[in-house]
Amino acid sequence: MLQLRGFAGTPDKVKLVEFHPVQPWLAFADKSDNVRVWDWTTQQTLHDLQLGGADDEGSMEAAMNTVSVKDTAFVSNPSALSYTPSRVASGKVKQVRFLDSEVAYWQTATQHYMVNGSSTNPPKAANVHALDGTRLLVVVCENKILLYDLNTRKPYEVPRAVLDNKTPTCVTFLFRGGQYAPGGQPDADNLMTSPVLAIGCSDGAVRLLHLATLRVVGKLVGNHKASISCLSTLPTKAAFKLADDQQQSAARGSKQAATKRSDQTSAAAAAATPPVFTPSVDLVLGGDSAGALWVWEPFRVPLGSPDREIGPKMSWAGHSAEVWAACLTPGPEDPELASARVFTSGIHHELHYWQCVCSMHGSQLIPRV
């Protein structure tokens, strides 16, 4: 039976809401840029982050240092006179996301079923060791990315300087890397030991932040300058292929020099070779403030440097103005017809859906408006 539960967590207008996929938690940000985490089973506020303005710690120190001006009996702490706040002002809150091992499993498993159906087993998130014992609340702000540990209440920051002094606008999580995944070779399901945060920025680029090191390891670029307004993860289709595909391609290039007998021998060897399972790899789907949609393949080249630029796999004009959101949804239940769909919404209240044609070589979006 459907039940409605509500609470007045703030007197201001709520502008952002994020549900945890497993825990009974709801994170939201209000118009004053206060971020709260609410447990709807106990109807209690678990965490309350006062963001948006100046740093509270720095403001307190500054206020204490001015007391001696009004009260000569008060002596300021000499070590506090040159105090520099460790946390910069956050600015406006743009997005709020949960990030932990349960989120990793939920995202990879649900997207696996959407793209591949139920013919293969979903990946397990046990290999994502960077999230062991950690529950993060990722808050995208104008001046930084705040990673707040819900277990220890310890904040970690990615200042705007790390992002080439560009304003972060949105974020999505990449768990499945390929051959060139940062942090070492992923497991059999392509799951990396540490996720990569794809951070959209105001200059139209998407910067790839490795969570284990909090360093930018690559940048997704295009021939546009419009700000990235939304991001989503789009996996490729898992498939079985022959292990000697590359050898067969090379053999086809020199087919004129091969005899009919050798061709028959190669065909027999190929038939005897068992197929190899190729797991999904995460792509990045982004929308910008001009209405364009972009798809990048971030793990097709070696990563490790913030100067590493990766061009788009495909791009097209999806909306007439800013793209607000993008969401991957499942297709029909029939395995033969299974094809995921991507819904995008724009600032002019337009809702478009795109047929997602996924293969082991990538994904393409075909308009079905």
Tab-separated table of N, CA and C in Angstrom, residues 204-364:
chain	number	residue	atom	x	y	z
A	204	GLY	N	32.162	23.896	-20.821
A	204	GLY	CA	31.725	22.905	-21.787
A	204	GLY	C	32.509	21.620	-21.764
A	205	ALA	N	33.472	21.488	-20.854
A	205	ALA	CA	34.270	20.270	-20.744
A	205	ALA	C	33.803	19.444	-19.556
A	206	VAL	N	34.079	18.149	-19.612
A	206	VAL	CA	33.787	17.221	-18.521
A	206	VAL	C	35.120	16.696	-18.019
A	207	ARG	N	35.443	16.977	-16.765
A	207	ARG	CA	36.712	16.550	-16.197
A	207	ARG	C	36.531	15.263	-15.402
A	208	LEU	N	37.461	14.348	-15.589
A	208	LEU	CA	37.401	13.029	-14.961
A	208	LEU	C	38.259	13.044	-13.710
A	209	LEU	N	37.628	12.883	-12.540
A	209	LEU	CA	38.311	12.925	-11.259
A	209	LEU	C	38.384	11.517	-10.676
A	210	HIS	N	39.605	11.028	-10.430
A	210	HIS	CA	39.785	9.711	-9.823
A	210	HIS	C	39.567	9.844	-8.320
A	211	LEU	N	38.604	9.107	-7.775
A	211	LEU	CA	38.237	9.287	-6.373
A	211	LEU	C	39.374	8.901	-5.432
A	212	ALA	N	40.168	7.902	-5.770
A	212	ALA	CA	41.225	7.436	-4.875
A	212	ALA	C	42.301	8.486	-4.654
A	213	THR	N	42.558	9.302	-5.647
A	213	THR	CA	43.617	10.307	-5.552
A	213	THR	C	43.100	11.734	-5.542
A	214	LEU	N	41.811	11.927	-5.872
A	214	LEU	CA	41.221	13.263	-5.999
A	214	LEU	C	42.006	14.115	-6.994
A	215	ARG	N	42.470	13.485	-8.055
A	215	ARG	CA	43.188	14.167	-9.120
A	215	ARG	C	42.436	14.000	-10.430
A	216	VAL	N	42.521	15.029	-11.276
A	216	VAL	CA	41.922	14.969	-12.604
A	216	VAL	C	42.826	14.128	-13.494
A	217	VAL	N	42.254	13.088	-14.127
A	217	VAL	CA	43.028	12.162	-14.952
A	217	VAL	C	42.694	12.285	-16.431
A	218	GLY	N	41.792	13.173	-16.793
A	218	GLY	CA	41.437	13.341	-18.191
A	218	GLY	C	40.337	14.374	-18.344
A	219	LYS	N	40.092	14.759	-19.605
A	219	LYS	CA	39.089	15.789	-19.876
A	219	LYS	C	38.348	15.436	-21.160
A	220	LEU	N	37.020	15.431	-21.083
A	220	LEU	CA	36.161	15.193	-22.237
A	220	LEU	C	35.785	16.532	-22.835
A	221	VAL	N	36.090	16.727	-24.110
A	221	VAL	CA	35.900	18.025	-24.747
A	221	VAL	C	35.065	17.868	-26.007
A	222	GLY	N	34.618	18.993	-26.547
A	222	GLY	CA	33.878	19.054	-27.798
A	222	GLY	C	34.115	20.392	-28.457
A	223	ASN	N	33.503	20.596	-29.605
A	223	ASN	CA	33.670	21.855	-30.327
A	223	ASN	C	32.595	22.857	-29.925
A	224	HIS	N	32.365	22.980	-28.631
A	224	HIS	CA	31.341	23.877	-28.124
A	224	HIS	C	31.886	24.577	-26.882
A	225	LYS	N	31.247	25.678	-26.524
A	225	LYS	CA	31.621	26.436	-25.335
A	225	LYS	C	30.475	26.556	-24.344
A	226	ALA	N	29.337	25.961	-24.665
A	226	ALA	CA	28.186	26.032	-23.765
A	226	ALA	C	28.448	25.212	-22.511
A	227	SER	N	27.932	25.661	-21.389
A	227	SER	CA	28.127	24.984	-20.117
A	227	SER	C	27.436	23.628	-20.113
A	228	ILE	N	28.084	22.636	-19.496
A	228	ILE	CA	27.463	21.325	-19.334
A	228	ILE	C	26.377	21.450	-18.266
A	229	SER	N	25.149	21.081	-18.603
A	229	SER	CA	24.022	21.264	-17.692
A	229	SER	C	23.546	19.960	-17.051
A	230	CYS	N	23.852	18.808	-17.637
A	230	CYS	CA	23.457	17.529	-17.034
A	230	CYS	C	24.360	16.428	-17.566
A	231	LEU	N	24.529	15.383	-16.745
A	231	LEU	CA	25.344	14.237	-17.119
A	231	LEU	C	24.647	12.958	-16.693
A	232	SER	N	24.889	11.887	-17.435
A	232	SER	CA	24.364	10.571	-17.096
A	232	SER	C	25.334	9.518	-17.604
A	233	THR	N	25.309	8.349	-16.974
A	233	THR	CA	26.162	7.234	-17.380
A	233	THR	C	25.412	6.331	-18.341
A	234	LEU	N	26.070	5.969	-19.449
A	234	LEU	CA	25.458	5.130	-20.474
A	234	LEU	C	26.389	3.959	-20.762
A	235	PRO	N	26.051	2.739	-20.345
A	235	PRO	CA	26.952	1.599	-20.569
A	235	PRO	C	26.800	1.013	-21.965
A	236	THR	N	27.894	0.411	-22.442
A	236	THR	CA	27.824	-0.356	-23.679
A	236	THR	C	27.207	-1.721	-23.385
A	237	LYS	N	26.912	-2.458	-24.432
A	237	LYS	CA	26.271	-3.764	-24.286
A	237	LYS	C	27.322	-4.845	-24.096
A	238	ALA	N	27.138	-5.676	-23.088
A	238	ALA	CA	28.018	-6.830	-22.896
A	238	ALA	C	27.731	-7.862	-23.978
A	239	ALA	N	28.784	-8.521	-24.449
A	239	ALA	CA	28.606	-9.458	-25.560
A	239	ALA	C	29.710	-10.495	-25.531
A	240	PHE	N	29.482	-11.567	-26.284
A	240	PHE	CA	30.490	-12.597	-26.491
A	240	PHE	C	31.103	-12.400	-27.875
A	241	LYS	N	32.426	-12.478	-27.949
A	241	LYS	CA	33.112	-12.367	-29.230
A	241	LYS	C	34.285	-13.340	-29.247
A	242	LEU	N	34.783	-13.605	-30.442
A	242	LEU	CA	35.909	-14.511	-30.582
A	242	LEU	C	37.177	-13.852	-30.074
A	243	ALA	N	38.021	-14.640	-29.430
A	243	ALA	CA	39.251	-14.094	-28.854
A	243	ALA	C	40.230	-13.650	-29.919
A	244	ASP	N	40.146	-14.217	-31.119
A	244	ASP	CA	41.110	-13.889	-32.166
A	244	ASP	C	40.495	-12.986	-33.226
A	245	ASP	N	39.604	-12.062	-32.806
A	245	ASP	CA	38.999	-11.131	-33.759
A	245	ASP	C	40.059	-10.290	-34.465
A	246	GLN	N	41.050	-9.834	-33.699
A	246	GLN	CA	42.074	-8.985	-34.295
A	246	GLN	C	42.918	-9.775	-35.290
A	247	GLN	N	43.215	-11.030	-34.948
A	247	GLN	CA	43.990	-11.843	-35.875
A	247	GLN	C	43.212	-12.111	-37.149
A	248	GLN	N	41.908	-12.333	-37.019
A	248	GLN	CA	41.090	-12.568	-38.203
A	248	GLN	C	41.013	-11.326	-39.069
A	249	SER	N	40.970	-10.148	-38.449
A	249	SER	CA	40.937	-8.909	-39.224
A	249	SER	C	42.227	-8.737	-40.012
A	250	ALA	N	43.357	-9.043	-39.355
A	250	ALA	CA	44.634	-8.957	-40.064
A	250	ALA	C	44.712	-9.978	-41.197
A	251	ALA	N	44.145	-11.157	-40.946
A	251	ALA	CA	44.161	-12.185	-41.988
A	251	ALA	C	43.314	-11.776	-43.181
A	252	ARG	N	42.180	-11.075	-42.920
A	252	ARG	CA	41.341	-10.610	-44.023
A	252	ARG	C	42.053	-9.556	-44.856
A	253	GLY	N	42.974	-8.776	-44.202
A	253	GLY	CA	43.706	-7.758	-44.952
A	253	GLY	C	44.659	-8.358	-45.961
A	254	SER	N	45.156	-9.547	-45.656
A	254	SER	CA	46.075	-10.231	-46.584
A	254	SER	C	45.411	-11.462	-47.209
A	255	LYS	N	44.113	-11.366	-47.441
A	255	LYS	CA	43.349	-12.510	-47.925
A	255	LYS	C	43.752	-12.908	-49.342
A	256	GLN	N	44.205	-11.955	-50.129
A	256	GLN	CA	44.559	-12.270	-51.514
A	256	GLN	C	45.749	-13.212	-51.585
A	257	ALA	N	46.622	-13.129	-50.565
A	257	ALA	CA	47.809	-13.983	-50.584
A	257	ALA	C	47.556	-15.351	-49.965
A	258	ALA	N	46.411	-15.535	-49.333
A	258	ALA	CA	46.094	-16.809	-48.663
A	258	ALA	C	45.464	-17.763	-49.658
A	259	THR	N	45.687	-19.023	-49.458
A	259	THR	CA	45.105	-20.052	-50.324
A	259	THR	C	43.766	-20.498	-49.761
A	260	LYS	N	43.037	-21.219	-50.594
A	260	LYS	CA	41.731	-21.697	-50.168
A	260	LYS	C	41.863	-22.673	-49.015
A	261	ARG	N	42.915	-23.436	-49.020
A	261	ARG	CA	43.111	-24.416	-47.951
A	261	ARG	C	43.389	-23.723	-46.622
A	262	SER	N	44.240	-22.698	-46.662
A	262	SER	CA	44.545	-21.973	-45.418
A	262	SER	C	43.311	-21.251	-44.898
A	263	ASP	N	42.456	-20.779	-45.808
A	263	ASP	CA	41.208	-20.148	-45.372
A	263	ASP	C	40.320	-21.150	-44.646
A	264	GLN	N	40.250	-22.344	-45.164
A	264	GLN	CA	39.447	-23.369	-44.507
A	264	GLN	C	40.039	-23.735	-43.147
A	265	THR	N	41.354	-23.766	-43.070
A	265	THR	CA	42.007	-24.072	-41.795
A	265	THR	C	41.742	-22.973	-40.769
A	266	SER	N	41.797	-21.712	-41.214
A	266	SER	CA	41.530	-20.593	-40.301
A	266	SER	C	40.083	-20.608	-39.830
A	267	ALA	N	39.167	-20.939	-40.756
A	267	ALA	CA	37.761	-20.994	-40.375
A	267	ALA	C	37.511	-22.101	-39.362
A	268	ALA	N	38.171	-23.244	-39.556
A	268	ALA	CA	38.009	-24.346	-38.609
A	268	ALA	C	38.583	-23.981	-37.247
A	269	ALA	N	39.734	-23.267	-37.234
A	269	ALA	CA	40.328	-22.847	-35.962
A	269	ALA	C	39.448	-21.823	-35.256
A	270	ALA	N	38.850	-20.934	-36.052
A	270	ALA	CA	37.960	-19.933	-35.455
A	270	ALA	C	36.728	-20.588	-34.865
A	271	ALA	N	36.230	-21.631	-35.547
A	271	ALA	CA	35.045	-22.312	-35.036
A	271	ALA	C	35.354	-23.055	-33.752
A	272	ALA	N	36.616	-23.509	-33.613
A	272	ALA	CA	36.988	-24.246	-32.414
A	272	ALA	C	37.323	-23.330	-31.252
A	273	THR	N	37.536	-22.048	-31.512
A	273	THR	CA	37.890	-21.105	-30.455
A	273	THR	C	36.639	-20.684	-29.688
A	274	PRO	N	36.598	-20.869	-28.394
A	274	PRO	CA	35.405	-20.485	-27.638
A	274	PRO	C	35.275	-18.965	-27.558
A	275	PRO	N	34.069	-18.432	-27.563
A	275	PRO	CA	33.891	-16.981	-27.468
A	275	PRO	C	34.289	-16.455	-26.092
A	276	VAL	N	34.718	-15.220	-26.061
A	276	VAL	CA	35.153	-14.561	-24.832
A	276	VAL	C	34.130	-13.492	-24.470
A	277	PHE	N	33.777	-13.447	-23.177
A	277	PHE	CA	32.800	-12.471	-22.706
A	277	PHE	C	33.439	-11.091	-22.591
A	278	THR	N	32.827	-10.102	-23.227
A	278	THR	CA	33.281	-8.718	-23.160
A	278	THR	C	32.284	-7.919	-22.329
A	279	PRO	N	32.643	-7.487	-21.120
A	279	PRO	CA	31.694	-6.788	-20.251
A	279	PRO	C	31.437	-5.358	-20.724
A	280	SER	N	30.470	-4.728	-20.086
A	280	SER	CA	30.104	-3.366	-20.421
A	280	SER	C	31.183	-2.384	-19.983
A	281	VAL	N	31.232	-1.252	-20.674
A	281	VAL	CA	32.103	-0.135	-20.328
A	281	VAL	C	31.232	1.112	-20.244
A	282	ASP	N	31.494	1.942	-19.254
A	282	ASP	CA	30.681	3.144	-19.054
A	282	ASP	C	31.046	4.239	-20.054
A	283	LEU	N	30.032	4.777	-20.709
A	283	LEU	CA	30.147	5.985	-21.514
A	283	LEU	C	29.531	7.147	-20.740
A	284	VAL	N	29.785	8.357	-21.198
A	284	VAL	CA	29.244	9.560	-20.561
A	284	VAL	C	28.307	10.241	-21.540
A	285	LEU	N	27.061	10.442	-21.120
A	285	LEU	CA	26.072	11.188	-21.884
A	285	LEU	C	25.887	12.541	-21.224
A	286	GLY	N	26.048	13.616	-21.993
A	286	GLY	CA	25.939	14.957	-21.432
A	286	GLY	C	25.054	15.856	-22.271
A	287	GLY	N	24.431	16.811	-21.609
A	287	GLY	CA	23.660	17.851	-22.279
A	287	GLY	C	24.197	19.208	-21.881
A	288	ASP	N	24.116	20.186	-22.777
A	288	ASP	CA	24.662	21.499	-22.460
A	288	ASP	C	23.577	22.561	-22.470
A	289	SER	N	23.970	23.794	-22.150
A	289	SER	CA	23.017	24.893	-22.020
A	289	SER	C	22.494	25.383	-23.358
A	290	ALA	N	23.077	24.908	-24.473
A	290	ALA	CA	22.600	25.285	-25.798
A	290	ALA	C	21.646	24.257	-26.390
A	291	GLY	N	21.401	23.150	-25.687
A	291	GLY	CA	20.471	22.130	-26.153
A	291	GLY	C	21.116	20.951	-26.848
A	292	ALA	N	22.447	20.924	-26.938
A	292	ALA	CA	23.128	19.819	-27.611
A	292	ALA	C	23.318	18.645	-26.666
A	293	LEU	N	23.396	17.441	-27.244
A	293	LEU	CA	23.656	16.216	-26.498
A	293	LEU	C	24.962	15.610	-27.001
A	294	TRP	N	25.734	15.042	-26.071
A	294	TRP	CA	27.058	14.526	-26.379
A	294	TRP	C	27.229	13.151	-25.758
A	295	VAL	N	27.978	12.286	-26.432
A	295	VAL	CA	28.342	10.981	-25.896
A	295	VAL	C	29.855	10.840	-26.018
A	296	TRP	N	30.506	10.551	-24.879
A	296	TRP	CA	31.957	10.351	-24.855
A	296	TRP	C	32.276	8.926	-24.424
A	297	GLU	N	33.405	8.420	-24.895
A	297	GLU	CA	33.942	7.138	-24.474
A	297	GLU	C	35.243	7.403	-23.718
A	298	PRO	N	35.175	7.582	-22.395
A	298	PRO	CA	36.340	8.086	-21.660
A	298	PRO	C	37.489	7.104	-21.513
A	299	PHE	N	37.227	5.789	-21.626
A	299	PHE	CA	38.263	4.801	-21.343
A	299	PHE	C	38.835	4.176	-22.608
A	300	ARG	N	38.766	4.874	-23.723
A	300	ARG	CA	39.331	4.329	-24.961
A	300	ARG	C	40.794	4.714	-25.154
A	301	VAL	N	41.316	5.606	-24.296
A	301	VAL	CA	42.723	6.009	-24.360
A	301	VAL	C	43.286	5.986	-22.941
A	302	PRO	N	44.590	5.892	-22.780
A	302	PRO	CA	45.178	5.914	-21.428
A	302	PRO	C	44.894	7.238	-20.721
A	303	LEU	N	44.532	7.142	-19.449
A	303	LEU	CA	44.255	8.318	-18.640
A	303	LEU	C	45.364	8.495	-17.608
A	304	GLY	N	45.415	9.675	-17.013
A	304	GLY	CA	46.416	9.930	-15.993
A	304	GLY	C	46.850	11.367	-15.900
A	305	SER	N	46.537	12.171	-16.897
A	305	SER	CA	46.956	13.573	-16.906
A	305	SER	C	45.751	14.457	-17.154
A	306	PRO	N	45.660	15.618	-16.465
A	306	PRO	CA	44.536	16.532	-16.723
A	306	PRO	C	44.567	17.129	-18.120
A	307	ASP	N	45.712	17.031	-18.811
A	307	ASP	CA	45.820	17.552	-20.176
A	307	ASP	C	45.351	16.553	-21.219
A	308	ARG	N	45.052	15.325	-20.810
A	308	ARG	CA	44.575	14.312	-21.745
A	308	ARG	C	43.144	14.642	-22.178
A	309	GLU	N	42.973	15.005	-23.439
A	309	GLU	CA	41.667	15.401	-23.960
A	309	GLU	C	41.100	14.295	-24.838
A	310	ILE	N	39.805	14.054	-24.676
A	310	ILE	CA	39.097	13.008	-25.419
A	310	ILE	C	37.906	13.646	-26.113
A	311	GLY	N	37.827	13.493	-27.419
A	311	GLY	CA	36.728	14.052	-28.191
A	311	GLY	C	35.470	13.217	-28.084
A	312	PRO	N	34.335	13.771	-28.531
A	312	PRO	CA	33.066	13.049	-28.407
A	312	PRO	C	32.958	11.898	-29.406
A	313	LYS	N	32.234	10.879	-28.996
A	313	LYS	CA	31.937	9.752	-29.881
A	313	LYS	C	30.836	10.130	-30.858
A	314	MET	N	29.881	10.916	-30.385
A	314	MET	CA	28.809	11.426	-31.223
A	314	MET	C	28.188	12.646	-30.551
A	315	SER	N	27.561	13.504	-31.343
A	315	SER	CA	26.890	14.695	-30.827
A	315	SER	C	25.800	15.108	-31.798
A	316	TRP	N	24.766	15.766	-31.282
A	316	TRP	CA	23.655	16.214	-32.113
A	316	TRP	C	22.847	17.240	-31.335
A	317	ALA	N	22.024	17.996	-32.046
A	317	ALA	CA	21.151	19.001	-31.440
A	317	ALA	C	19.897	18.310	-30.928
A	318	GLY	N	19.814	18.115	-29.623
A	318	GLY	CA	18.693	17.389	-29.056
A	318	GLY	C	17.529	18.266	-28.662
A	319	HIS	N	17.807	19.483	-28.200
A	319	HIS	CA	16.772	20.405	-27.753
A	319	HIS	C	17.049	21.794	-28.307
A	320	SER	N	16.037	22.635	-28.241
A	320	SER	CA	16.179	24.006	-28.735
A	320	SER	C	16.833	24.923	-27.718
A	321	ALA	N	16.931	24.483	-26.473
A	321	ALA	CA	17.558	25.285	-25.419
A	321	ALA	C	18.172	24.331	-24.405
A	322	GLU	N	18.471	24.820	-23.216
A	322	GLU	CA	19.207	24.064	-22.207
A	322	GLU	C	18.559	22.714	-21.892
A	323	VAL	N	19.416	21.689	-21.775
A	323	VAL	CA	18.977	20.350	-21.386
A	323	VAL	C	19.033	20.259	-19.867
A	324	TRP	N	17.911	19.951	-19.267
A	324	TRP	CA	17.830	19.903	-17.804
A	324	TRP	C	18.314	18.581	-17.224
A	325	ALA	N	17.855	17.479	-17.800
A	325	ALA	CA	18.147	16.172	-17.200
A	325	ALA	C	18.149	15.096	-18.267
A	326	ALA	N	18.843	13.988	-17.980
A	326	ALA	CA	18.878	12.815	-18.847
A	326	ALA	C	18.767	11.576	-17.974
A	327	CYS	N	17.983	10.600	-18.441
A	327	CYS	CA	17.716	9.418	-17.630
A	327	CYS	C	17.656	8.188	-18.523
A	328	LEU	N	18.350	7.118	-18.122
A	328	LEU	CA	18.318	5.843	-18.828
A	328	LEU	C	17.190	4.989	-18.277
A	329	THR	N	16.345	4.441	-19.155
A	329	THR	CA	15.205	3.627	-18.750
A	329	THR	C	15.228	2.306	-19.506
A	330	PRO	N	14.616	1.245	-18.953
A	330	PRO	CA	14.635	-0.060	-19.634
A	330	PRO	C	13.715	-0.084	-20.834
A	331	GLY	N	13.996	-1.014	-21.753
A	331	GLY	CA	13.162	-1.219	-22.924
A	331	GLY	C	12.181	-2.350	-22.697
A	332	PRO	N	11.696	-2.988	-23.762
A	332	PRO	CA	10.740	-4.099	-23.622
A	332	PRO	C	11.356	-5.291	-22.913
A	333	GLU	N	10.504	-6.155	-22.352
A	333	GLU	CA	10.973	-7.333	-21.639
A	333	GLU	C	11.513	-8.405	-22.584
A	334	ASP	N	11.060	-8.410	-23.842
A	334	ASP	CA	11.491	-9.414	-24.804
A	334	ASP	C	12.998	-9.271	-25.046
A	335	PRO	N	13.804	-10.322	-24.793
A	335	PRO	CA	15.255	-10.208	-25.005
A	335	PRO	C	15.628	-9.836	-26.432
A	336	GLU	N	14.799	-10.262	-27.411
A	336	GLU	CA	15.108	-9.948	-28.797
A	336	GLU	C	14.862	-8.470	-29.102
A	337	LEU	N	13.985	-7.848	-28.325
A	337	LEU	CA	13.645	-6.446	-28.569
A	337	LEU	C	14.215	-5.516	-27.509
A	338	ALA	N	14.967	-6.099	-26.547
A	338	ALA	CA	15.475	-5.294	-25.444
A	338	ALA	C	16.376	-4.185	-25.962
A	339	SER	N	15.989	-2.974	-25.721
A	339	SER	CA	16.768	-1.815	-26.121
A	339	SER	C	16.437	-0.682	-25.171
A	340	ALA	N	17.439	-0.245	-24.441
A	340	ALA	CA	17.198	0.805	-23.456
A	340	ALA	C	16.832	2.113	-24.142
A	341	ARG	N	16.229	2.996	-23.373
A	341	ARG	CA	15.826	4.297	-23.876
A	341	ARG	C	16.393	5.379	-22.971
A	342	VAL	N	16.707	6.491	-23.570
A	342	VAL	CA	17.199	7.648	-22.830
A	342	VAL	C	16.177	8.769	-22.976
A	343	PHE	N	15.681	9.255	-21.849
A	343	PHE	CA	14.768	10.387	-21.838
A	343	PHE	C	15.556	11.635	-21.463
A	344	THR	N	15.332	12.717	-22.185
A	344	THR	CA	15.945	14.007	-21.874
A	344	THR	C	14.855	15.066	-21.793
A	345	SER	N	15.015	15.985	-20.859
A	345	SER	CA	14.063	17.092	-20.708
A	345	SER	C	14.805	18.402	-20.836
A	346	GLY	N	14.113	19.405	-21.408
A	346	GLY	CA	14.717	20.701	-21.654
A	346	GLY	C	14.035	21.810	-20.885
A	347	ILE	N	14.641	22.981	-20.943
A	347	ILE	CA	14.147	24.124	-20.193
A	347	ILE	C	12.797	24.607	-20.716
A	348	HIS	N	12.468	24.297	-21.956
A	348	HIS	CA	11.189	24.689	-22.543
A	348	HIS	C	10.125	23.609	-22.336
A	349	HIS	N	10.312	22.777	-21.307
A	349	HIS	CA	9.363	21.722	-20.942
A	349	HIS	C	9.173	20.727	-22.080
A	350	GLU	N	10.262	20.439	-22.787
A	350	GLU	CA	10.244	19.424	-23.833
A	350	GLU	C	10.779	18.110	-23.256
A	351	LEU	N	10.100	17.030	-23.598
A	351	LEU	CA	10.538	15.694	-23.177
A	351	LEU	C	10.769	14.854	-24.429
A	352	HIS	N	12.021	14.459	-24.654
A	352	HIS	CA	12.379	13.643	-25.804
A	352	HIS	C	12.866	12.280	-25.313
A	353	TYR	N	12.629	11.245	-26.125
A	353	TYR	CA	13.246	9.971	-25.788
A	353	TYR	C	13.990	9.442	-27.009
A	354	TRP	N	15.080	8.749	-26.728
A	354	TRP	CA	16.007	8.298	-27.751
A	354	TRP	C	16.214	6.795	-27.605
A	355	GLN	N	16.076	6.083	-28.716
A	355	GLN	CA	16.328	4.652	-28.695
A	355	GLN	C	17.821	4.410	-28.581
A	356	CYS	N	18.226	3.626	-27.603
A	356	CYS	CA	19.635	3.377	-27.333
A	356	CYS	C	20.040	2.072	-28.009
A	357	VAL	N	20.771	2.164	-29.107
A	357	VAL	CA	21.260	0.987	-29.812
A	357	VAL	C	22.657	0.702	-29.292
A	358	CYS	N	22.772	-0.278	-28.393
A	358	CYS	CA	24.036	-0.588	-27.729
A	358	CYS	C	24.668	-1.818	-28.362
A	359	SER	N	25.976	-1.791	-28.452
A	359	SER	CA	26.748	-2.943	-28.900
A	359	SER	C	28.037	-2.989	-28.112
A	360	MET	N	28.822	-4.032	-28.322
A	360	MET	CA	30.078	-4.133	-27.593
A	360	MET	C	31.071	-3.072	-28.070
A	361	HIS	N	30.794	-2.444	-29.213
A	361	HIS	CA	31.686	-1.405	-29.723
A	361	HIS	C	31.228	-0.013	-29.310
A	362	GLY	N	30.095	0.118	-28.632
A	362	GLY	CA	29.632	1.440	-28.207
A	362	GLY	C	28.125	1.515	-28.213
A	363	SER	N	27.612	2.729	-28.124
A	363	SER	CA	26.172	2.964	-28.100
A	363	SER	C	25.835	4.128	-29.015
A	364	GLN	N	24.674	4.040	-29.630
A	364	GLN	CA	24.168	5.117	-30.453
A	364	GLN	C	22.753	5.440	-29.996
